[in-house]
Amino acid sequence: LSTVAFAAAAQEFPSKPITFVVPFAAGGPTDTVARQLAETMRKHLNNATIVVENAAGAGGTIGANKVARAAPDGHTLLVWHIGMAAAPALYRKMPYKPLEDFEYLGIINDVPMTLVGKPQLPSNTYRDFENYIRANQGKLNLGHAGLGSASHLCGLMWQYAVKLDKSMATIAYRGTAPAMNDLIGGTIDVMCDQTTNTTQQIEGGRIKAFAVTTAKPLSDHPILRHYPSLQEMGLKDFNLTIWHGMYAPKGTPTPVLNRLNEALRASLRDPDFVQKQKALGAIVAAPNDKRVTPEGHKAFVASEMAKIKAVVDAAGQYAD
Ligand code: MLT
Protein backbone atom coordinates (compact mmCIF):
# COMPACT_ATOMS: atom_id res chain seq x y z
CA LEU A 1 0.00 0.00 0.00
CA SER A 2 1.48 3.40 -0.88
CA THR A 3 1.73 6.12 1.75
CA VAL A 4 -1.22 7.92 0.15
CA ALA A 5 -3.29 4.75 0.23
CA PHE A 6 -2.21 4.18 3.84
CA ALA A 7 -3.26 7.70 4.80
CA ALA A 8 -6.57 7.20 2.99
CA ALA A 9 -7.04 3.92 4.88
CA ALA A 10 -6.61 5.75 8.17
CA GLN A 11 -8.92 8.59 7.13
CA GLU A 12 -11.84 6.35 6.26
CA PHE A 13 -11.19 4.02 9.22
CA PRO A 14 -13.37 2.55 10.56
CA SER A 15 -15.27 1.82 7.37
CA LYS A 16 -17.55 -0.84 8.96
CA PRO A 17 -18.42 -2.14 12.46
CA ILE A 18 -15.43 -3.12 14.58
CA THR A 19 -15.45 -6.50 16.33
CA PHE A 20 -13.82 -6.97 19.75
CA VAL A 21 -13.16 -10.71 20.02
CA VAL A 22 -13.33 -11.88 23.66
CA PRO A 23 -11.84 -15.40 23.99
CA PHE A 24 -14.10 -16.37 26.90
CA ALA A 25 -17.85 -16.75 27.52
CA ALA A 26 -20.05 -13.67 27.81
CA GLY A 27 -20.48 -12.10 31.24
CA GLY A 28 -17.03 -12.94 32.62
CA PRO A 29 -14.18 -10.61 33.57
CA THR A 30 -12.66 -10.35 30.08
CA ASP A 31 -16.09 -9.74 28.54
CA THR A 32 -16.80 -7.04 31.16
CA VAL A 33 -13.59 -5.18 30.31
CA ALA A 34 -14.27 -5.46 26.57
CA ARG A 35 -17.85 -4.22 26.78
CA GLN A 36 -17.01 -1.31 29.07
CA LEU A 37 -14.09 -0.36 26.84
CA ALA A 38 -16.18 -0.65 23.64
CA GLU A 39 -18.77 1.77 25.04
CA THR A 40 -16.09 4.40 25.63
CA MET A 41 -13.71 3.71 22.74
CA ARG A 42 -16.43 4.07 20.08
CA LYS A 43 -16.74 7.74 21.11
CA HIS A 44 -13.14 8.18 19.93
CA LEU A 45 -13.74 6.37 16.62
CA ASN A 46 -16.46 8.60 15.09
CA ASN A 47 -19.10 6.70 17.10
CA ALA A 48 -18.30 3.51 15.22
CA THR A 49 -20.33 0.42 15.99
CA ILE A 50 -18.26 -1.95 18.11
CA VAL A 51 -19.62 -5.45 18.59
CA VAL A 52 -18.24 -7.88 21.16
CA GLU A 53 -17.96 -11.45 19.93
CA ASN A 54 -17.31 -14.26 22.41
CA ALA A 55 -15.09 -16.97 20.89
CA ALA A 56 -14.30 -19.23 23.87
CA GLY A 57 -12.28 -22.39 24.33
CA ALA A 58 -8.82 -23.73 25.16
CA GLY A 59 -8.14 -21.11 27.83
CA GLY A 60 -8.61 -18.25 25.35
CA THR A 61 -6.24 -19.48 22.63
CA ILE A 62 -9.08 -20.31 20.21
CA GLY A 63 -10.32 -16.72 20.18
CA ALA A 64 -6.78 -15.39 20.01
CA ASN A 65 -6.08 -17.59 16.99
CA LYS A 66 -9.25 -16.36 15.31
CA VAL A 67 -7.90 -12.79 15.47
CA ALA A 68 -4.40 -13.82 14.42
CA ARG A 69 -6.00 -15.21 11.23
CA ALA A 70 -8.45 -12.33 10.66
CA ALA A 71 -8.17 -9.75 7.88
CA PRO A 72 -5.51 -7.21 8.99
CA ASP A 73 -7.73 -4.16 8.40
CA GLY A 74 -8.25 -3.03 12.00
CA HIS A 75 -11.90 -4.10 12.16
CA THR A 76 -11.24 -7.34 14.09
CA LEU A 77 -9.41 -6.87 17.40
CA LEU A 78 -8.61 -9.12 20.35
CA VAL A 79 -9.27 -8.06 23.94
CA TRP A 80 -7.34 -10.51 26.12
CA HIS A 81 -5.10 -10.64 29.11
CA ILE A 82 -2.21 -12.39 30.85
CA GLY A 83 -3.22 -15.51 28.91
CA MET A 84 -1.33 -14.07 25.93
CA ALA A 85 1.82 -14.64 28.00
CA ALA A 86 0.68 -17.72 29.97
CA ALA A 87 -0.64 -20.00 27.20
CA PRO A 88 2.78 -20.70 25.60
CA ALA A 89 3.96 -22.10 28.95
CA LEU A 90 1.03 -24.51 29.13
CA TYR A 91 0.26 -25.62 25.56
CA ARG A 92 2.81 -27.84 23.87
CA LYS A 93 1.42 -26.88 20.46
CA MET A 94 0.31 -23.28 19.96
CA PRO A 95 -1.86 -22.36 16.91
CA TYR A 96 -0.16 -18.96 16.60
CA LYS A 97 3.04 -17.18 17.61
CA PRO A 98 2.19 -14.59 20.33
CA LEU A 99 5.00 -12.17 19.55
CA GLU A 100 4.87 -12.51 15.74
CA ASP A 101 1.23 -12.93 14.70
CA PHE A 102 -0.18 -9.80 16.37
CA GLU A 103 0.19 -6.05 16.39
CA TYR A 104 0.27 -4.88 20.03
CA LEU A 105 -2.10 -1.94 20.55
CA GLY A 106 -1.57 -1.25 24.25
CA ILE A 107 -2.41 -2.32 27.78
CA ILE A 108 -5.91 -1.49 29.10
CA ASN A 109 -5.84 -2.17 32.85
CA ASP A 110 -4.60 -4.27 35.78
CA VAL A 111 -7.19 -6.36 37.61
CA PRO A 112 -6.63 -7.92 41.06
CA MET A 113 -7.88 -11.42 41.79
CA THR A 114 -9.78 -12.82 44.76
CA LEU A 115 -9.69 -16.27 46.31
CA VAL A 116 -13.39 -17.13 46.66
CA GLY A 117 -15.45 -20.11 47.81
CA LYS A 118 -18.97 -21.50 47.60
CA PRO A 119 -21.36 -20.08 50.23
CA GLN A 120 -21.60 -23.48 51.98
CA LEU A 121 -17.85 -23.54 52.82
CA PRO A 122 -17.53 -23.67 56.65
CA SER A 123 -14.60 -21.21 56.67
CA ASN A 124 -14.93 -17.46 57.09
CA THR A 125 -11.32 -16.32 57.35
CA TYR A 126 -8.41 -17.04 55.04
CA ARG A 127 -6.65 -19.02 57.81
CA ASP A 128 -9.71 -21.28 58.32
CA PHE A 129 -10.07 -21.61 54.56
CA GLU A 130 -6.46 -22.74 54.04
CA ASN A 131 -6.71 -25.20 56.95
CA TYR A 132 -9.99 -26.57 55.59
CA ILE A 133 -8.47 -27.13 52.13
CA ARG A 134 -5.47 -28.87 53.71
CA ALA A 135 -7.72 -31.10 55.82
CA ASN A 136 -9.87 -32.07 52.82
CA GLN A 137 -7.31 -32.65 50.11
CA GLY A 138 -8.61 -34.74 47.24
CA LYS A 139 -12.22 -33.89 48.14
CA LEU A 140 -12.56 -30.29 46.92
CA ASN A 141 -12.53 -28.92 43.40
CA LEU A 142 -11.43 -25.65 41.84
CA GLY A 143 -13.14 -24.04 38.85
CA HIS A 144 -11.29 -22.14 36.11
CA ALA A 145 -11.59 -20.98 32.52
CA GLY A 146 -9.25 -23.49 30.91
CA LEU A 147 -5.52 -24.18 30.74
CA GLY A 148 -3.64 -20.89 30.56
CA SER A 149 -6.52 -18.75 31.81
CA ALA A 150 -5.98 -16.27 34.64
CA SER A 151 -8.17 -18.34 36.96
CA HIS A 152 -6.18 -21.48 36.10
CA LEU A 153 -2.84 -19.71 36.58
CA CYS A 154 -3.91 -18.27 39.93
CA GLY A 155 -5.16 -21.68 41.11
CA LEU A 156 -1.85 -23.24 40.15
CA MET A 157 0.18 -20.51 41.88
CA TRP A 158 -1.88 -20.65 45.05
CA GLN A 159 -1.67 -24.46 45.38
CA TYR A 160 2.08 -24.24 44.85
CA ALA A 161 2.45 -21.44 47.41
CA VAL A 162 0.56 -23.37 50.11
CA LYS A 163 2.35 -26.58 49.11
CA LEU A 164 -0.69 -28.86 48.94
CA ASP A 165 0.34 -32.52 48.87
CA LYS A 166 -2.28 -33.31 46.26
CA SER A 167 -3.33 -30.89 43.54
CA MET A 168 -7.02 -30.00 43.64
CA ALA A 169 -9.39 -31.53 41.11
CA THR A 170 -10.21 -28.78 38.62
CA ILE A 171 -13.20 -28.15 36.40
CA ALA A 172 -12.64 -26.12 33.24
CA TYR A 173 -15.33 -23.78 31.91
CA ARG A 174 -15.58 -21.59 28.81
CA GLY A 175 -15.15 -18.60 31.10
CA THR A 176 -15.50 -17.71 34.75
CA ALA A 177 -19.04 -16.45 34.22
CA PRO A 178 -20.40 -20.02 33.90
CA ALA A 179 -17.93 -21.15 36.57
CA MET A 180 -19.27 -18.45 38.92
CA ASN A 181 -22.82 -19.81 38.49
CA ASP A 182 -21.58 -23.21 39.67
CA LEU A 183 -19.67 -21.68 42.58
CA ILE A 184 -22.79 -19.85 43.74
CA GLY A 185 -24.72 -23.10 43.31
CA GLY A 186 -22.12 -25.07 45.26
CA THR A 187 -21.14 -27.42 42.42
CA ILE A 188 -17.58 -26.19 42.64
CA ASP A 189 -15.89 -25.36 45.94
CA VAL A 190 -13.18 -22.81 45.19
CA MET A 191 -12.07 -20.38 42.51
CA CYS A 192 -9.51 -17.65 42.04
CA ASP A 193 -11.16 -15.03 39.85
CA GLN A 194 -10.81 -11.39 38.94
CA THR A 195 -12.50 -8.69 40.97
CA THR A 196 -14.39 -7.59 37.82
CA ASN A 197 -16.35 -10.85 38.22
CA THR A 198 -16.36 -11.37 41.99
CA THR A 199 -16.92 -7.92 43.55
CA GLN A 200 -20.69 -7.83 43.01
CA GLN A 201 -21.12 -11.49 44.05
CA ILE A 202 -19.15 -10.83 47.24
CA GLU A 203 -21.19 -7.69 47.95
CA GLY A 204 -24.40 -9.66 47.37
CA GLY A 205 -23.28 -12.40 49.79
CA ARG A 206 -23.62 -15.05 47.08
CA ILE A 207 -20.02 -16.29 47.49
CA LYS A 208 -17.41 -16.14 50.23
CA ALA A 209 -14.13 -14.26 49.77
CA PHE A 210 -10.91 -15.00 51.66
CA ALA A 211 -8.04 -12.99 50.24
CA VAL A 212 -6.82 -10.84 47.36
CA THR A 213 -3.84 -11.78 45.21
CA THR A 214 -2.21 -8.34 45.06
CA ALA A 215 0.87 -7.70 47.20
CA LYS A 216 -1.10 -5.28 49.38
CA PRO A 217 -4.78 -5.33 50.35
CA LEU A 218 -7.16 -3.18 48.27
CA SER A 219 -7.71 -0.75 51.15
CA ASP A 220 -9.36 1.95 49.04
CA HIS A 221 -12.11 -0.32 47.71
CA PRO A 222 -15.33 -0.28 49.80
CA ILE A 223 -15.97 -4.02 49.43
CA LEU A 224 -12.56 -5.58 48.74
CA ARG A 225 -10.76 -3.74 51.58
CA HIS A 226 -12.21 -6.28 54.02
CA TYR A 227 -9.91 -9.04 52.74
CA PRO A 228 -6.20 -9.56 53.44
CA SER A 229 -3.61 -10.04 50.76
CA LEU A 230 -2.10 -13.51 50.46
CA GLN A 231 1.25 -11.95 51.32
CA GLU A 232 -0.21 -10.78 54.63
CA MET A 233 -1.37 -14.37 55.16
CA GLY A 234 2.19 -15.60 54.92
CA LEU A 235 2.46 -16.47 51.22
CA LYS A 236 5.54 -14.35 50.72
CA ASP A 237 6.08 -12.83 47.26
CA PHE A 238 2.57 -13.83 46.12
CA ASN A 239 1.59 -11.00 43.83
CA LEU A 240 -0.72 -11.58 40.86
CA THR A 241 -2.60 -8.95 38.88
CA ILE A 242 -4.30 -9.64 35.56
CA TRP A 243 -3.43 -7.10 32.90
CA HIS A 244 -5.63 -6.79 29.81
CA GLY A 245 -4.46 -5.60 26.41
CA MET A 246 -5.68 -5.09 22.87
CA TYR A 247 -4.27 -6.79 19.76
CA ALA A 248 -4.74 -6.64 15.98
CA PRO A 249 -3.64 -9.13 13.34
CA LYS A 250 -0.06 -8.73 12.11
CA GLY A 251 0.06 -6.58 8.99
CA THR A 252 -2.67 -4.13 9.97
CA PRO A 253 -1.65 -0.81 8.30
CA THR A 254 0.35 1.48 10.59
CA PRO A 255 -1.98 4.51 10.20
CA VAL A 256 -4.88 2.29 11.30
CA LEU A 257 -2.84 0.99 14.26
CA ASN A 258 -2.01 4.57 15.25
CA ARG A 259 -5.68 5.55 15.04
CA LEU A 260 -6.66 2.60 17.26
CA ASN A 261 -3.88 3.32 19.75
CA GLU A 262 -5.00 6.96 19.98
CA ALA A 263 -8.62 5.90 20.56
CA LEU A 264 -7.48 3.40 23.21
CA ARG A 265 -5.36 5.97 25.03
CA ALA A 266 -8.20 8.51 24.93
CA SER A 267 -10.47 5.82 26.46
CA LEU A 268 -7.98 5.20 29.27
CA ARG A 269 -8.27 8.88 30.17
CA ASP A 270 -12.09 8.84 30.04
CA PRO A 271 -13.36 9.42 33.62
CA ASP A 272 -16.49 7.33 32.99
CA PHE A 273 -14.47 4.26 31.93
CA VAL A 274 -11.95 4.74 34.75
CA GLN A 275 -14.76 5.01 37.32
CA LYS A 276 -16.66 1.95 36.05
CA GLN A 277 -13.47 -0.10 36.20
CA LYS A 278 -12.55 1.24 39.65
CA ALA A 279 -15.94 0.19 41.01
CA LEU A 280 -14.99 -3.38 40.07
CA GLY A 281 -11.52 -3.15 41.59
CA ALA A 282 -9.76 -2.73 38.23
CA ILE A 283 -7.04 -0.11 37.73
CA VAL A 284 -7.02 1.48 34.27
CA ALA A 285 -3.49 1.97 32.90
CA ALA A 286 -2.22 5.49 33.57
CA PRO A 287 -1.59 7.73 30.51
CA ASN A 288 2.17 7.72 31.21
CA ASP A 289 2.32 3.93 31.65
CA LYS A 290 4.77 2.83 28.96
CA ARG A 291 2.70 -0.29 28.40
CA VAL A 292 0.04 1.79 26.62
CA THR A 293 2.42 2.19 23.67
CA PRO A 294 2.66 -0.70 21.19
CA GLU A 295 6.38 -1.17 21.87
CA GLY A 296 5.92 -0.97 25.63
CA HIS A 297 3.00 -3.41 25.52
CA LYS A 298 4.93 -5.97 23.46
CA ALA A 299 8.07 -5.72 25.61
CA PHE A 300 5.94 -6.15 28.73
CA VAL A 301 4.21 -9.28 27.39
CA ALA A 302 7.57 -10.77 26.39
CA SER A 303 8.90 -10.21 29.92
CA GLU A 304 5.71 -11.67 31.45
CA MET A 305 6.08 -14.73 29.21
CA ALA A 306 9.49 -15.52 30.70
CA LYS A 307 8.25 -14.93 34.26
CA ILE A 308 5.20 -17.17 33.86
CA LYS A 309 7.23 -19.92 32.20
CA ALA A 310 9.47 -20.03 35.30
CA VAL A 311 6.40 -20.18 37.58
CA VAL A 312 4.75 -22.96 35.57
CA ASP A 313 8.01 -24.94 35.40
CA ALA A 314 8.26 -24.76 39.21
CA ALA A 315 4.55 -25.42 39.90
CA GLY A 316 4.00 -27.88 37.07
CA GLN A 317 2.44 -30.58 39.26
CA TYR A 318 -0.54 -28.25 39.88
CA ALA A 319 -1.06 -27.46 36.21
CA ASP A 320 -3.33 -30.40 35.38
C1 MLT B 1 -9.78 -16.20 32.94
O1 MLT B 1 -8.69 -16.12 32.40
O2 MLT B 1 -10.04 -16.77 34.00
C2 MLT B 1 -10.81 -15.44 32.23
O3 MLT B 1 -10.59 -14.09 32.44
C3 MLT B 1 -12.17 -15.82 32.57
C4 MLT B 1 -13.15 -15.00 31.80
O4 MLT B 1 -12.82 -13.88 31.36
O5 MLT B 1 -14.25 -15.51 31.67
Coordinates of C-alpha atoms and ligand atoms in Angstrom, one line a residue:
L1 CA 0.0 0.0 0.0
S2 CA 1.5 3.4 -0.9
T3 CA 1.7 6.1 1.8
V4 CA -1.2 7.9 0.1
A5 CA -3.3 4.7 0.2
F6 CA -2.2 4.2 3.8
A7 CA -3.3 7.7 4.8
A8 CA -6.6 7.2 3.0
A9 CA -7.0 3.9 4.9
A10 CA -6.6 5.8 8.2
Q11 CA -8.9 8.6 7.1
E12 CA -11.8 6.3 6.3
F13 CA -11.2 4.0 9.2
P14 CA -13.4 2.5 10.6
S15 CA -15.3 1.8 7.4
K16 CA -17.6 -0.8 9.0
P17 CA -18.4 -2.1 12.5
I18 CA -15.4 -3.1 14.6
T19 CA -15.4 -6.5 16.3
F20 CA -13.8 -7.0 19.7
V21 CA -13.2 -10.7 20.0
V22 CA -13.3 -11.9 23.7
P23 CA -11.8 -15.4 24.0
F24 CA -14.1 -16.4 26.9
A25 CA -17.8 -16.7 27.5
A26 CA -20.1 -13.7 27.8
G27 CA -20.5 -12.1 31.2
G28 CA -17.0 -12.9 32.6
P29 CA -14.2 -10.6 33.6
T30 CA -12.7 -10.4 30.1
D31 CA -16.1 -9.7 28.5
T32 CA -16.8 -7.0 31.2
V33 CA -13.6 -5.2 30.3
A34 CA -14.3 -5.5 26.6
R35 CA -17.8 -4.2 26.8
Q36 CA -17.0 -1.3 29.1
L37 CA -14.1 -0.4 26.8
A38 CA -16.2 -0.6 23.6
E39 CA -18.8 1.8 25.0
T40 CA -16.1 4.4 25.6
M41 CA -13.7 3.7 22.7
R42 CA -16.4 4.1 20.1
K43 CA -16.7 7.7 21.1
H44 CA -13.1 8.2 19.9
L45 CA -13.7 6.4 16.6
N46 CA -16.5 8.6 15.1
N47 CA -19.1 6.7 17.1
A48 CA -18.3 3.5 15.2
T49 CA -20.3 0.4 16.0
I50 CA -18.3 -2.0 18.1
V51 CA -19.6 -5.4 18.6
V52 CA -18.2 -7.9 21.2
E53 CA -18.0 -11.5 19.9
N54 CA -17.3 -14.3 22.4
A55 CA -15.1 -17.0 20.9
A56 CA -14.3 -19.2 23.9
G57 CA -12.3 -22.4 24.3
A58 CA -8.8 -23.7 25.2
G59 CA -8.1 -21.1 27.8
G60 CA -8.6 -18.3 25.4
T61 CA -6.2 -19.5 22.6
I62 CA -9.1 -20.3 20.2
G63 CA -10.3 -16.7 20.2
A64 CA -6.8 -15.4 20.0
N65 CA -6.1 -17.6 17.0
K66 CA -9.2 -16.4 15.3
V67 CA -7.9 -12.8 15.5
A68 CA -4.4 -13.8 14.4
R69 CA -6.0 -15.2 11.2
A70 CA -8.5 -12.3 10.7
A71 CA -8.2 -9.7 7.9
P72 CA -5.5 -7.2 9.0
D73 CA -7.7 -4.2 8.4
G74 CA -8.2 -3.0 12.0
H75 CA -11.9 -4.1 12.2
T76 CA -11.2 -7.3 14.1
L77 CA -9.4 -6.9 17.4
L78 CA -8.6 -9.1 20.4
V79 CA -9.3 -8.1 23.9
W80 CA -7.3 -10.5 26.1
H81 CA -5.1 -10.6 29.1
I82 CA -2.2 -12.4 30.8
G83 CA -3.2 -15.5 28.9
M84 CA -1.3 -14.1 25.9
A85 CA 1.8 -14.6 28.0
A86 CA 0.7 -17.7 30.0
A87 CA -0.6 -20.0 27.2
P88 CA 2.8 -20.7 25.6
A89 CA 4.0 -22.1 29.0
L90 CA 1.0 -24.5 29.1
Y91 CA 0.3 -25.6 25.6
R92 CA 2.8 -27.8 23.9
K93 CA 1.4 -26.9 20.5
M94 CA 0.3 -23.3 20.0
P95 CA -1.9 -22.4 16.9
Y96 CA -0.2 -19.0 16.6
K97 CA 3.0 -17.2 17.6
P98 CA 2.2 -14.6 20.3
L99 CA 5.0 -12.2 19.5
E100 CA 4.9 -12.5 15.7
D101 CA 1.2 -12.9 14.7
F102 CA -0.2 -9.8 16.4
E103 CA 0.2 -6.0 16.4
Y104 CA 0.3 -4.9 20.0
L105 CA -2.1 -1.9 20.5
G106 CA -1.6 -1.3 24.2
I107 CA -2.4 -2.3 27.8
I108 CA -5.9 -1.5 29.1
N109 CA -5.8 -2.2 32.9
D110 CA -4.6 -4.3 35.8
V111 CA -7.2 -6.4 37.6
P112 CA -6.6 -7.9 41.1
M113 CA -7.9 -11.4 41.8
T114 CA -9.8 -12.8 44.8
L115 CA -9.7 -16.3 46.3
V116 CA -13.4 -17.1 46.7
G117 CA -15.5 -20.1 47.8
K118 CA -19.0 -21.5 47.6
P119 CA -21.4 -20.1 50.2
Q120 CA -21.6 -23.5 52.0
L121 CA -17.9 -23.5 52.8
P122 CA -17.5 -23.7 56.6
S123 CA -14.6 -21.2 56.7
N124 CA -14.9 -17.5 57.1
T125 CA -11.3 -16.3 57.3
Y126 CA -8.4 -17.0 55.0
R127 CA -6.7 -19.0 57.8
D128 CA -9.7 -21.3 58.3
F129 CA -10.1 -21.6 54.6
E130 CA -6.5 -22.7 54.0
N131 CA -6.7 -25.2 56.9
Y132 CA -10.0 -26.6 55.6
I133 CA -8.5 -27.1 52.1
R134 CA -5.5 -28.9 53.7
A135 CA -7.7 -31.1 55.8
N136 CA -9.9 -32.1 52.8
Q137 CA -7.3 -32.6 50.1
G138 CA -8.6 -34.7 47.2
K139 CA -12.2 -33.9 48.1
L140 CA -12.6 -30.3 46.9
N141 CA -12.5 -28.9 43.4
L142 CA -11.4 -25.6 41.8
G143 CA -13.1 -24.0 38.9
H144 CA -11.3 -22.1 36.1
A145 CA -11.6 -21.0 32.5
G146 CA -9.2 -23.5 30.9
L147 CA -5.5 -24.2 30.7
G148 CA -3.6 -20.9 30.6
S149 CA -6.5 -18.7 31.8
A150 CA -6.0 -16.3 34.6
S151 CA -8.2 -18.3 37.0
H152 CA -6.2 -21.5 36.1
L153 CA -2.8 -19.7 36.6
C154 CA -3.9 -18.3 39.9
G155 CA -5.2 -21.7 41.1
L156 CA -1.8 -23.2 40.2
M157 CA 0.2 -20.5 41.9
W158 CA -1.9 -20.6 45.1
Q159 CA -1.7 -24.5 45.4
Y160 CA 2.1 -24.2 44.8
A161 CA 2.4 -21.4 47.4
V162 CA 0.6 -23.4 50.1
K163 CA 2.4 -26.6 49.1
L164 CA -0.7 -28.9 48.9
D165 CA 0.3 -32.5 48.9
K166 CA -2.3 -33.3 46.3
S167 CA -3.3 -30.9 43.5
M168 CA -7.0 -30.0 43.6
A169 CA -9.4 -31.5 41.1
T170 CA -10.2 -28.8 38.6
I171 CA -13.2 -28.2 36.4
A172 CA -12.6 -26.1 33.2
Y173 CA -15.3 -23.8 31.9
R174 CA -15.6 -21.6 28.8
G175 CA -15.1 -18.6 31.1
T176 CA -15.5 -17.7 34.8
A177 CA -19.0 -16.4 34.2
P178 CA -20.4 -20.0 33.9
A179 CA -17.9 -21.1 36.6
M180 CA -19.3 -18.5 38.9
N181 CA -22.8 -19.8 38.5
D182 CA -21.6 -23.2 39.7
L183 CA -19.7 -21.7 42.6
I184 CA -22.8 -19.9 43.7
G185 CA -24.7 -23.1 43.3
G186 CA -22.1 -25.1 45.3
T187 CA -21.1 -27.4 42.4
I188 CA -17.6 -26.2 42.6
D189 CA -15.9 -25.4 45.9
V190 CA -13.2 -22.8 45.2
M191 CA -12.1 -20.4 42.5
C192 CA -9.5 -17.7 42.0
D193 CA -11.2 -15.0 39.9
Q194 CA -10.8 -11.4 38.9
T195 CA -12.5 -8.7 41.0
T196 CA -14.4 -7.6 37.8
N197 CA -16.3 -10.8 38.2
T198 CA -16.4 -11.4 42.0
T199 CA -16.9 -7.9 43.5
Q200 CA -20.7 -7.8 43.0
Q201 CA -21.1 -11.5 44.1
I202 CA -19.2 -10.8 47.2
E203 CA -21.2 -7.7 47.9
G204 CA -24.4 -9.7 47.4
G205 CA -23.3 -12.4 49.8
R206 CA -23.6 -15.1 47.1
I207 CA -20.0 -16.3 47.5
K208 CA -17.4 -16.1 50.2
A209 CA -14.1 -14.3 49.8
F210 CA -10.9 -15.0 51.7
A211 CA -8.0 -13.0 50.2
V212 CA -6.8 -10.8 47.4
T213 CA -3.8 -11.8 45.2
T214 CA -2.2 -8.3 45.1
A215 CA 0.9 -7.7 47.2
K216 CA -1.1 -5.3 49.4
P217 CA -4.8 -5.3 50.4
L218 CA -7.2 -3.2 48.3
S219 CA -7.7 -0.7 51.1
D220 CA -9.4 1.9 49.0
H221 CA -12.1 -0.3 47.7
P222 CA -15.3 -0.3 49.8
I223 CA -16.0 -4.0 49.4
L224 CA -12.6 -5.6 48.7
R225 CA -10.8 -3.7 51.6
H226 CA -12.2 -6.3 54.0
Y227 CA -9.9 -9.0 52.7
P228 CA -6.2 -9.6 53.4
S229 CA -3.6 -10.0 50.8
L230 CA -2.1 -13.5 50.5
Q231 CA 1.2 -11.9 51.3
E232 CA -0.2 -10.8 54.6
M233 CA -1.4 -14.4 55.2
G234 CA 2.2 -15.6 54.9
L235 CA 2.5 -16.5 51.2
K236 CA 5.5 -14.3 50.7
D237 CA 6.1 -12.8 47.3
F238 CA 2.6 -13.8 46.1
N239 CA 1.6 -11.0 43.8
L240 CA -0.7 -11.6 40.9
T241 CA -2.6 -8.9 38.9
I242 CA -4.3 -9.6 35.6
W243 CA -3.4 -7.1 32.9
H244 CA -5.6 -6.8 29.8
G245 CA -4.5 -5.6 26.4
M246 CA -5.7 -5.1 22.9
Y247 CA -4.3 -6.8 19.8
A248 CA -4.7 -6.6 16.0
P249 CA -3.6 -9.1 13.3
K250 CA -0.1 -8.7 12.1
G251 CA 0.1 -6.6 9.0
T252 CA -2.7 -4.1 10.0
P253 CA -1.6 -0.8 8.3
T254 CA 0.3 1.5 10.6
P255 CA -2.0 4.5 10.2
V256 CA -4.9 2.3 11.3
L257 CA -2.8 1.0 14.3
N258 CA -2.0 4.6 15.3
R259 CA -5.7 5.5 15.0
L260 CA -6.7 2.6 17.3
N261 CA -3.9 3.3 19.8
E262 CA -5.0 7.0 20.0
A263 CA -8.6 5.9 20.6
L264 CA -7.5 3.4 23.2
R265 CA -5.4 6.0 25.0
A266 CA -8.2 8.5 24.9
S267 CA -10.5 5.8 26.5
L268 CA -8.0 5.2 29.3
R269 CA -8.3 8.9 30.2
D270 CA -12.1 8.8 30.0
P271 CA -13.4 9.4 33.6
D272 CA -16.5 7.3 33.0
F273 CA -14.5 4.3 31.9
V274 CA -11.9 4.7 34.8
Q275 CA -14.8 5.0 37.3
K276 CA -16.7 1.9 36.0
Q277 CA -13.5 -0.1 36.2
K278 CA -12.5 1.2 39.7
A279 CA -15.9 0.2 41.0
L280 CA -15.0 -3.4 40.1
G281 CA -11.5 -3.2 41.6
A282 CA -9.8 -2.7 38.2
I283 CA -7.0 -0.1 37.7
V284 CA -7.0 1.5 34.3
A285 CA -3.5 2.0 32.9
A286 CA -2.2 5.5 33.6
P287 CA -1.6 7.7 30.5
N288 CA 2.2 7.7 31.2
D289 CA 2.3 3.9 31.6
K290 CA 4.8 2.8 29.0
R291 CA 2.7 -0.3 28.4
V292 CA 0.0 1.8 26.6
T293 CA 2.4 2.2 23.7
P294 CA 2.7 -0.7 21.2
E295 CA 6.4 -1.2 21.9
G296 CA 5.9 -1.0 25.6
H297 CA 3.0 -3.4 25.5
K298 CA 4.9 -6.0 23.5
A299 CA 8.1 -5.7 25.6
F300 CA 5.9 -6.2 28.7
V301 CA 4.2 -9.3 27.4
A302 CA 7.6 -10.8 26.4
S303 CA 8.9 -10.2 29.9
E304 CA 5.7 -11.7 31.5
M305 CA 6.1 -14.7 29.2
A306 CA 9.5 -15.5 30.7
K307 CA 8.3 -14.9 34.3
I308 CA 5.2 -17.2 33.9
K309 CA 7.2 -19.9 32.2
A310 CA 9.5 -20.0 35.3
V311 CA 6.4 -20.2 37.6
V312 CA 4.7 -23.0 35.6
D313 CA 8.0 -24.9 35.4
A314 CA 8.3 -24.8 39.2
A315 CA 4.6 -25.4 39.9
G316 CA 4.0 -27.9 37.1
Q317 CA 2.4 -30.6 39.3
Y318 CA -0.5 -28.3 39.9
A319 CA -1.1 -27.5 36.2
D320 CA -3.3 -30.4 35.4
Ligands
MLT1 C1 -9.8 -16.2 32.9 O1 -8.7 -16.1 32.4 O2 -10.0 -16.8 34.0 C2 -10.8 -15.4 32.2 O3 -10.6 -14.1 32.4 C3 -12.2 -15.8 32.6 C4 -13.1 -15.0 31.8 O4 -12.8 -13.9 31.4 O5 -14.3 -15.5 31.7

